[in-house]
Amino acid sequence: QLQLQESGPGLVKPSETLSLTCNVSGGSISGSQYYWVWIRQTPGKGLEWIGGIYYSGNTYFNPSLKTRITMSIDTSKNQFSLRLDSVTAADTAVYYCARESWILVPPMSSYMDVWGKGATVTVSS
Amino acid sequence: QSVLTQPPSVSAAPGQKITIPCSGSTSDIGNNYVSWYQHLPGTAPKLLIYDNDKRPSGIPDRFSGSKSGTSATLGITGLQTGDEAVYYCGTWHSSLRAEVFGGGTKLTVL
């Protein structure tokens, strides 16, 4: 059974970089048809898709965040990572990693079928 | 402000049926498949419906999905107290080239 687990600091200072890693177990991160994504939920608000990475390294980012995002994938360790630069209090959220199934031929089919439990990140000095 | 529009809340009695609408545009729902997620506090969101109306293995047939034009609907029959959660619709936005969600609908089972 595929499982995802987020890890990283729970507290980040304003203007610094948020770094999270998602460890994938019970299956290979190198499978085709899947993107590996990050989604967050800010306090009192809904879900926000941050972006995703394919095993080849191809990425898609949320336009509202793309200038601050770096994603990487390590197939040898079966894990992928998120870096978010220049964080502010608005980046305080629960961050989830997930597997997103994609079929890129219109109509586009995309859905997150496996999720991590989430990591709470607070931006505060 | 979410790209997709959902009512903030719905409520009904146990055993009843509810529907949750999700409204979008031709750039998202109108030309792509819709998925639905159930989010209980403190847990990871769970996929309920994908490709408009398909249920993953293990999701009971009390949950259903449909789509018409630029709107989609989640239906839940035989409501149970355990169904109390926030429900989100999601789809791909062809212009933004990003996944977008509705703002979420909190279901209360009275």
PDB file of C-alpha atoms in Angstrom:
ATOM      1  CA  GLN A   1       0.000   0.000   0.000  1.00  0.00           C
ATOM      2  CA  LEU A   2       1.484   3.313  -1.064  1.00  0.00           C
ATOM      3  CA  GLN A   3       2.180   5.708   1.787  1.00  0.00           C
ATOM      4  CA  LEU A   4       3.485   9.266   1.832  1.00  0.00           C
ATOM      5  CA  GLN A   5       5.062  11.034   4.792  1.00  0.00           C
ATOM      6  CA  GLU A   6       6.037  14.688   5.023  1.00  0.00           C
ATOM      7  CA  SER A   7       8.997  15.852   7.082  1.00  0.00           C
ATOM      8  CA  GLY A   8      10.643  19.168   7.795  1.00  0.00           C
ATOM      9  CA  PRO A   9      10.869  22.021  10.287  1.00  0.00           C
ATOM     10  CA  GLY A  10       7.622  23.061  11.907  1.00  0.00           C
ATOM     11  CA  LEU A  11       8.785  26.624  12.440  1.00  0.00           C
ATOM     12  CA  VAL A  12      10.351  28.934   9.872  1.00  0.00           C
ATOM     13  CA  LYS A  13      11.346  32.566  10.314  1.00  0.00           C
ATOM     14  CA  PRO A  14       9.926  35.255   8.024  1.00  0.00           C
ATOM     15  CA  SER A  15      12.003  35.867   4.863  1.00  0.00           C
ATOM     16  CA  GLU A  16      13.671  32.465   5.179  1.00  0.00           C
ATOM     17  CA  THR A  17      13.130  29.292   3.153  1.00  0.00           C
ATOM     18  CA  LEU A  18      10.605  26.592   3.951  1.00  0.00           C
ATOM     19  CA  SER A  19      11.895  23.116   3.109  1.00  0.00           C
ATOM     20  CA  LEU A  20       9.829  19.928   3.180  1.00  0.00           C
ATOM     21  CA  THR A  21      10.489  16.399   2.006  1.00  0.00           C
ATOM     22  CA  CYS A  22       7.979  13.707   1.177  1.00  0.00           C
ATOM     23  CA  ASN A  23       9.096  10.115   1.601  1.00  0.00           C
ATOM     24  CA  VAL A  24       7.226   7.593  -0.520  1.00  0.00           C
ATOM     25  CA  SER A  25       6.968   3.976   0.621  1.00  0.00           C
ATOM     26  CA  GLY A  26       5.134   0.918  -0.639  1.00  0.00           C
ATOM     27  CA  GLY A  27       5.655   1.821  -4.289  1.00  0.00           C
ATOM     28  CA  SER A  28       8.006   3.480  -6.737  1.00  0.00           C
ATOM     29  CA  ILE A  29       8.092   7.204  -7.335  1.00  0.00           C
ATOM     30  CA  SER A  30       9.249   6.492 -10.885  1.00  0.00           C
ATOM     31  CA  GLY A  31       5.882   5.317 -12.164  1.00  0.00           C
ATOM     32  CA  SER A  32       4.545   6.998 -15.258  1.00  0.00           C
ATOM     33  CA  GLN A  33       1.183   8.777 -15.330  1.00  0.00           C
ATOM     34  CA  TYR A  34       1.753  10.267 -11.877  1.00  0.00           C
ATOM     35  CA  TYR A  35       2.907  13.650 -10.720  1.00  0.00           C
ATOM     36  CA  TRP A  36       4.058  14.123  -7.151  1.00  0.00           C
ATOM     37  CA  VAL A  37       2.483  17.247  -5.725  1.00  0.00           C
ATOM     38  CA  TRP A  38       2.338  19.616  -2.795  1.00  0.00           C
ATOM     39  CA  ILE A  39      -0.912  21.110  -1.521  1.00  0.00           C
ATOM     40  CA  ARG A  40      -1.460  23.345   1.450  1.00  0.00           C
ATOM     41  CA  GLN A  41      -4.314  24.451   3.632  1.00  0.00           C
ATOM     42  CA  THR A  42      -3.917  27.813   5.308  1.00  0.00           C
ATOM     43  CA  PRO A  43      -5.756  28.479   8.579  1.00  0.00           C
ATOM     44  CA  GLY A  44      -9.453  28.993   8.013  1.00  0.00           C
ATOM     45  CA  LYS A  45      -9.120  28.619   4.264  1.00  0.00           C
ATOM     46  CA  GLY A  46      -9.400  25.884   1.703  1.00  0.00           C
ATOM     47  CA  LEU A  47      -6.942  23.818  -0.267  1.00  0.00           C
ATOM     48  CA  GLU A  48      -4.296  25.392  -2.486  1.00  0.00           C
ATOM     49  CA  TRP A  49      -2.324  23.379  -5.049  1.00  0.00           C
ATOM     50  CA  ILE A  50       1.314  24.448  -4.888  1.00  0.00           C
ATOM     51  CA  GLY A  51       2.751  22.424  -7.732  1.00  0.00           C
ATOM     52  CA  GLY A  52       3.958  19.049  -8.873  1.00  0.00           C
ATOM     53  CA  ILE A  53       6.968  17.193 -10.240  1.00  0.00           C
ATOM     54  CA  TYR A  54       7.266  14.180 -12.551  1.00  0.00           C
ATOM     55  CA  TYR A  55       9.885  11.502 -12.008  1.00  0.00           C
ATOM     56  CA  SER A  56      11.800  12.927 -14.965  1.00  0.00           C
ATOM     57  CA  GLY A  57      12.044  16.283 -13.199  1.00  0.00           C
ATOM     58  CA  ASN A  58       9.365  18.088 -15.234  1.00  0.00           C
ATOM     59  CA  THR A  59       7.419  20.517 -13.070  1.00  0.00           C
ATOM     60  CA  TYR A  60       4.198  22.519 -12.958  1.00  0.00           C
ATOM     61  CA  PHE A  61       3.759  25.315 -10.442  1.00  0.00           C
ATOM     62  CA  ASN A  62       0.868  27.425  -9.216  1.00  0.00           C
ATOM     63  CA  PRO A  63       1.326  30.754 -11.043  1.00  0.00           C
ATOM     64  CA  SER A  64       0.744  32.667  -7.808  1.00  0.00           C
ATOM     65  CA  LEU A  65       3.710  30.957  -6.142  1.00  0.00           C
ATOM     66  CA  LYS A  66       6.027  29.951  -8.969  1.00  0.00           C
ATOM     67  CA  THR A  67       8.618  32.699  -8.431  1.00  0.00           C
ATOM     68  CA  ARG A  68       9.299  31.315  -4.936  1.00  0.00           C
ATOM     69  CA  ILE A  69       9.071  27.550  -5.551  1.00  0.00           C
ATOM     70  CA  THR A  70      11.711  24.941  -6.190  1.00  0.00           C
ATOM     71  CA  MET A  71      10.841  21.258  -6.410  1.00  0.00           C
ATOM     72  CA  SER A  72      13.165  18.306  -6.743  1.00  0.00           C
ATOM     73  CA  ILE A  73      12.848  14.554  -6.931  1.00  0.00           C
ATOM     74  CA  ASP A  74      15.264  11.819  -5.922  1.00  0.00           C
ATOM     75  CA  THR A  75      14.218   8.518  -7.444  1.00  0.00           C
ATOM     76  CA  SER A  76      17.061   6.655  -5.714  1.00  0.00           C
ATOM     77  CA  LYS A  77      15.648   7.666  -2.327  1.00  0.00           C
ATOM     78  CA  ASN A  78      12.020   7.521  -3.453  1.00  0.00           C
ATOM     79  CA  GLN A  79      11.355  11.021  -2.218  1.00  0.00           C
ATOM     80  CA  PHE A  80      10.578  14.488  -3.467  1.00  0.00           C
ATOM     81  CA  SER A  81      11.002  17.922  -1.950  1.00  0.00           C
ATOM     82  CA  LEU A  82       9.624  21.429  -1.814  1.00  0.00           C
ATOM     83  CA  ARG A  83      11.423  24.680  -1.169  1.00  0.00           C
ATOM     84  CA  LEU A  84       9.452  27.901  -0.741  1.00  0.00           C
ATOM     85  CA  ASP A  85      11.558  31.045  -0.556  1.00  0.00           C
ATOM     86  CA  SER A  86      10.979  34.339   1.245  1.00  0.00           C
ATOM     87  CA  VAL A  87       8.166  33.072   3.419  1.00  0.00           C
ATOM     88  CA  THR A  88       5.744  35.309   5.288  1.00  0.00           C
ATOM     89  CA  ALA A  89       3.018  34.647   7.831  1.00  0.00           C
ATOM     90  CA  ALA A  90       0.676  34.017   4.901  1.00  0.00           C
ATOM     91  CA  ASP A  91       2.621  30.823   4.193  1.00  0.00           C
ATOM     92  CA  THR A  92       1.657  29.355   7.572  1.00  0.00           C
ATOM     93  CA  ALA A  93      -0.298  26.233   6.676  1.00  0.00           C
ATOM     94  CA  VAL A  94      -0.619  22.489   6.801  1.00  0.00           C
ATOM     95  CA  TYR A  95       1.407  21.179   3.876  1.00  0.00           C
ATOM     96  CA  TYR A  96       0.387  17.900   2.258  1.00  0.00           C
ATOM     97  CA  CYS A  97       2.275  15.839  -0.260  1.00  0.00           C
ATOM     98  CA  ALA A  98       0.221  13.671  -2.565  1.00  0.00           C
ATOM     99  CA  ARG A  99       0.262  11.537  -5.683  1.00  0.00           C
ATOM    100  CA  GLU A 100      -1.610  13.102  -8.562  1.00  0.00           C
ATOM    101  CA  SER A 101      -2.851  10.967 -11.387  1.00  0.00           C
ATOM    102  CA  TRP A 102      -2.664  12.853 -14.678  1.00  0.00           C
ATOM    103  CA  ILE A 103      -3.877  12.187 -18.166  1.00  0.00           C
ATOM    104  CA  LEU A 104      -2.681  15.101 -20.227  1.00  0.00           C
ATOM    105  CA  VAL A 105      -4.973  14.661 -23.202  1.00  0.00           C
ATOM    106  CA  PRO A 106      -8.078  16.878 -23.061  1.00  0.00           C
ATOM    107  CA  PRO A 107     -10.388  16.569 -21.289  1.00  0.00           C
ATOM    108  CA  MET A 108      -7.720  16.662 -18.634  1.00  0.00           C
ATOM    109  CA  SER A 109      -8.049  14.050 -15.897  1.00  0.00           C
ATOM    110  CA  SER A 110      -6.244  14.975 -12.696  1.00  0.00           C
ATOM    111  CA  TYR A 111      -6.869  13.852  -9.138  1.00  0.00           C
ATOM    112  CA  MET A 112      -4.960  13.196  -5.909  1.00  0.00           C
ATOM    113  CA  ASP A 113      -5.540   9.609  -4.863  1.00  0.00           C
ATOM    114  CA  VAL A 114      -2.926   9.158  -2.133  1.00  0.00           C
ATOM    115  CA  TRP A 115      -2.106  11.805   0.451  1.00  0.00           C
ATOM    116  CA  GLY A 116       0.339  12.233   3.285  1.00  0.00           C
ATOM    117  CA  LYS A 117      -0.957  13.082   6.729  1.00  0.00           C
ATOM    118  CA  GLY A 118       0.246  16.658   6.489  1.00  0.00           C
ATOM    119  CA  ALA A 119       2.943  18.751   8.135  1.00  0.00           C
ATOM    120  CA  THR A 120       2.126  21.917  10.021  1.00  0.00           C
ATOM    121  CA  VAL A 121       4.485  24.791   9.222  1.00  0.00           C
ATOM    122  CA  THR A 122       4.317  28.051  11.111  1.00  0.00           C
ATOM    123  CA  VAL A 123       6.097  31.167   9.882  1.00  0.00           C
ATOM    124  CA  SER A 124       7.031  33.298  12.857  1.00  0.00           C
ATOM    125  CA  SER A 125      10.019  35.037  14.351  1.00  0.00           C
TER     126      SER A 125
ATOM    127  CA  GLN B   1     -11.118  33.807  -3.518  1.00  0.00           C
ATOM    128  CA  SER B   2     -11.249  30.288  -4.948  1.00  0.00           C
ATOM    129  CA  VAL B   3     -11.452  29.672  -8.690  1.00  0.00           C
ATOM    130  CA  LEU B   4     -14.318  27.210  -8.246  1.00  0.00           C
ATOM    131  CA  THR B   5     -17.439  28.249  -6.340  1.00  0.00           C
ATOM    132  CA  GLN B   6     -19.054  26.136  -3.633  1.00  0.00           C
ATOM    133  CA  PRO B   7     -21.586  27.065  -0.930  1.00  0.00           C
ATOM    134  CA  PRO B   8     -19.855  27.503   2.437  1.00  0.00           C
ATOM    135  CA  SER B   9     -22.166  25.086   4.228  1.00  0.00           C
ATOM    136  CA  VAL B  10     -25.007  22.621   3.882  1.00  0.00           C
ATOM    137  CA  SER B  11     -26.895  20.668   6.513  1.00  0.00           C
ATOM    138  CA  ALA B  12     -29.390  17.845   6.694  1.00  0.00           C
ATOM    139  CA  ALA B  13     -30.679  15.196   9.053  1.00  0.00           C
ATOM    140  CA  PRO B  14     -29.306  11.663   9.291  1.00  0.00           C
ATOM    141  CA  GLY B  15     -30.648   9.423   6.543  1.00  0.00           C
ATOM    142  CA  GLN B  16     -31.399  12.345   4.246  1.00  0.00           C
ATOM    143  CA  LYS B  17     -29.789  13.184   0.918  1.00  0.00           C
ATOM    144  CA  ILE B  18     -27.805  16.305   0.032  1.00  0.00           C
ATOM    145  CA  THR B  19     -26.141  17.736  -3.027  1.00  0.00           C
ATOM    146  CA  ILE B  20     -23.146  20.067  -3.113  1.00  0.00           C
ATOM    147  CA  PRO B  21     -22.715  22.172  -6.257  1.00  0.00           C
ATOM    148  CA  CYS B  22     -19.421  23.344  -7.708  1.00  0.00           C
ATOM    149  CA  SER B  23     -19.403  26.054 -10.343  1.00  0.00           C
ATOM    150  CA  GLY B  24     -16.585  26.945 -12.699  1.00  0.00           C
ATOM    151  CA  SER B  25     -15.913  28.040 -16.265  1.00  0.00           C
ATOM    152  CA  THR B  26     -14.965  26.730 -19.681  1.00  0.00           C
ATOM    153  CA  SER B  27     -11.302  27.013 -18.646  1.00  0.00           C
ATOM    154  CA  ASP B  28     -11.711  24.458 -15.882  1.00  0.00           C
ATOM    155  CA  ILE B  29     -14.811  22.334 -15.254  1.00  0.00           C
ATOM    156  CA  GLY B  30     -16.199  22.962 -18.723  1.00  0.00           C
ATOM    157  CA  ASN B  31     -13.341  21.166 -20.453  1.00  0.00           C
ATOM    158  CA  ASN B  32     -11.784  18.906 -17.823  1.00  0.00           C
ATOM    159  CA  TYR B  33     -12.765  16.181 -15.408  1.00  0.00           C
ATOM    160  CA  VAL B  34     -13.821  16.979 -11.829  1.00  0.00           C
ATOM    161  CA  SER B  35     -12.781  15.291  -8.596  1.00  0.00           C
ATOM    162  CA  TRP B  36     -14.213  15.520  -5.085  1.00  0.00           C
ATOM    163  CA  TYR B  37     -12.489  15.210  -1.715  1.00  0.00           C
ATOM    164  CA  GLN B  38     -13.674  14.702   1.853  1.00  0.00           C
ATOM    165  CA  HIS B  39     -11.626  16.447   4.521  1.00  0.00           C
ATOM    166  CA  LEU B  40     -12.082  15.606   8.170  1.00  0.00           C
ATOM    167  CA  PRO B  41     -10.312  17.853  10.707  1.00  0.00           C
ATOM    168  CA  GLY B  42      -6.808  16.707  11.488  1.00  0.00           C
ATOM    169  CA  THR B  43      -6.697  14.119   8.730  1.00  0.00           C
ATOM    170  CA  ALA B  44      -5.571  13.985   5.134  1.00  0.00           C
ATOM    171  CA  PRO B  45      -8.176  14.737   2.468  1.00  0.00           C
ATOM    172  CA  LYS B  46      -9.693  11.611   0.928  1.00  0.00           C
ATOM    173  CA  LEU B  47     -10.554  11.178  -2.743  1.00  0.00           C
ATOM    174  CA  LEU B  48     -14.279  10.460  -3.093  1.00  0.00           C
ATOM    175  CA  ILE B  49     -14.956  10.952  -6.803  1.00  0.00           C
ATOM    176  CA  TYR B  50     -12.695  11.258  -9.830  1.00  0.00           C
ATOM    177  CA  ASP B  51     -13.335  11.798 -13.537  1.00  0.00           C
ATOM    178  CA  ASN B  52     -16.704  13.410 -12.705  1.00  0.00           C
ATOM    179  CA  ASP B  53     -18.510  10.300 -11.531  1.00  0.00           C
ATOM    180  CA  LYS B  54     -16.096   7.454 -10.737  1.00  0.00           C
ATOM    181  CA  ARG B  55     -15.612   6.146  -7.208  1.00  0.00           C
ATOM    182  CA  PRO B  56     -12.253   4.774  -6.015  1.00  0.00           C
ATOM    183  CA  SER B  57     -12.246   1.345  -4.478  1.00  0.00           C
ATOM    184  CA  GLY B  58     -13.679   1.431  -0.958  1.00  0.00           C
ATOM    185  CA  ILE B  59     -15.874   4.498  -1.418  1.00  0.00           C
ATOM    186  CA  PRO B  60     -19.525   3.528  -0.818  1.00  0.00           C
ATOM    187  CA  ASP B  61     -22.117   4.120  -3.515  1.00  0.00           C
ATOM    188  CA  ARG B  62     -23.850   6.598  -1.200  1.00  0.00           C
ATOM    189  CA  PHE B  63     -21.437   9.075  -2.772  1.00  0.00           C
ATOM    190  CA  SER B  64     -22.007  10.100  -6.389  1.00  0.00           C
ATOM    191  CA  GLY B  65     -20.769  12.748  -8.781  1.00  0.00           C
ATOM    192  CA  SER B  66     -22.075  14.369 -11.923  1.00  0.00           C
ATOM    193  CA  LYS B  67     -21.131  17.167 -14.288  1.00  0.00           C
ATOM    194  CA  SER B  68     -23.059  19.351 -16.691  1.00  0.00           C
ATOM    195  CA  GLY B  69     -21.418  22.126 -18.656  1.00  0.00           C
ATOM    196  CA  THR B  70     -19.370  24.266 -16.298  1.00  0.00           C
ATOM    197  CA  SER B  71     -20.874  22.874 -13.086  1.00  0.00           C
ATOM    198  CA  ALA B  72     -20.449  19.689 -11.103  1.00  0.00           C
ATOM    199  CA  THR B  73     -22.389  18.165  -8.224  1.00  0.00           C
ATOM    200  CA  LEU B  74     -21.542  15.819  -5.375  1.00  0.00           C
ATOM    201  CA  GLY B  75     -24.430  13.806  -3.989  1.00  0.00           C
ATOM    202  CA  ILE B  76     -24.543  11.967  -0.681  1.00  0.00           C
ATOM    203  CA  THR B  77     -27.447   9.736   0.283  1.00  0.00           C
ATOM    204  CA  GLY B  78     -28.260   8.066   3.596  1.00  0.00           C
ATOM    205  CA  LEU B  79     -26.396  10.743   5.565  1.00  0.00           C
ATOM    206  CA  GLN B  80     -24.466   9.591   8.609  1.00  0.00           C
ATOM    207  CA  THR B  81     -22.902  11.625  11.394  1.00  0.00           C
ATOM    208  CA  GLY B  82     -19.542  10.338  10.190  1.00  0.00           C
ATOM    209  CA  ASP B  83     -20.084  12.237   6.922  1.00  0.00           C
ATOM    210  CA  GLU B  84     -19.606  15.547   8.732  1.00  0.00           C
ATOM    211  CA  ALA B  85     -16.609  17.054   6.980  1.00  0.00           C
ATOM    212  CA  VAL B  86     -15.553  19.709   4.504  1.00  0.00           C
ATOM    213  CA  TYR B  87     -16.009  18.700   0.872  1.00  0.00           C
ATOM    214  CA  TYR B  88     -13.904  20.145  -1.948  1.00  0.00           C
ATOM    215  CA  CYS B  89     -14.247  19.985  -5.700  1.00  0.00           C
ATOM    216  CA  GLY B  90     -11.154  20.160  -7.861  1.00  0.00           C
ATOM    217  CA  THR B  91     -10.187  20.216 -11.512  1.00  0.00           C
ATOM    218  CA  TRP B  92      -7.412  21.295 -13.881  1.00  0.00           C
ATOM    219  CA  HIS B  93      -7.460  24.889 -15.081  1.00  0.00           C
ATOM    220  CA  SER B  94      -6.318  24.907 -18.691  1.00  0.00           C
ATOM    221  CA  SER B  95      -5.266  28.575 -18.774  1.00  0.00           C
ATOM    222  CA  LEU B  96      -3.532  28.689 -15.383  1.00  0.00           C
ATOM    223  CA  ARG B  97      -2.017  25.243 -16.037  1.00  0.00           C
ATOM    224  CA  ALA B  98      -2.655  24.375 -12.417  1.00  0.00           C
ATOM    225  CA  GLU B  99      -5.015  22.317 -10.296  1.00  0.00           C
ATOM    226  CA  VAL B 100      -7.740  24.475  -8.738  1.00  0.00           C
ATOM    227  CA  PHE B 101     -10.170  23.812  -5.926  1.00  0.00           C
ATOM    228  CA  GLY B 102     -13.434  25.151  -4.645  1.00  0.00           C
ATOM    229  CA  GLY B 103     -13.494  26.943  -1.320  1.00  0.00           C
ATOM    230  CA  GLY B 104     -14.973  23.908   0.412  1.00  0.00           C
ATOM    231  CA  THR B 105     -18.442  23.126   1.767  1.00  0.00           C
ATOM    232  CA  LYS B 106     -18.890  22.177   5.400  1.00  0.00           C
ATOM    233  CA  LEU B 107     -21.498  19.461   5.798  1.00  0.00           C
ATOM    234  CA  THR B 108     -23.352  19.297   9.090  1.00  0.00           C
ATOM    235  CA  VAL B 109     -25.487  16.254   9.831  1.00  0.00           C
ATOM    236  CA  LEU B 110     -28.006  17.501  12.379  1.00  0.00           C
TER     237      LEU B 110
END
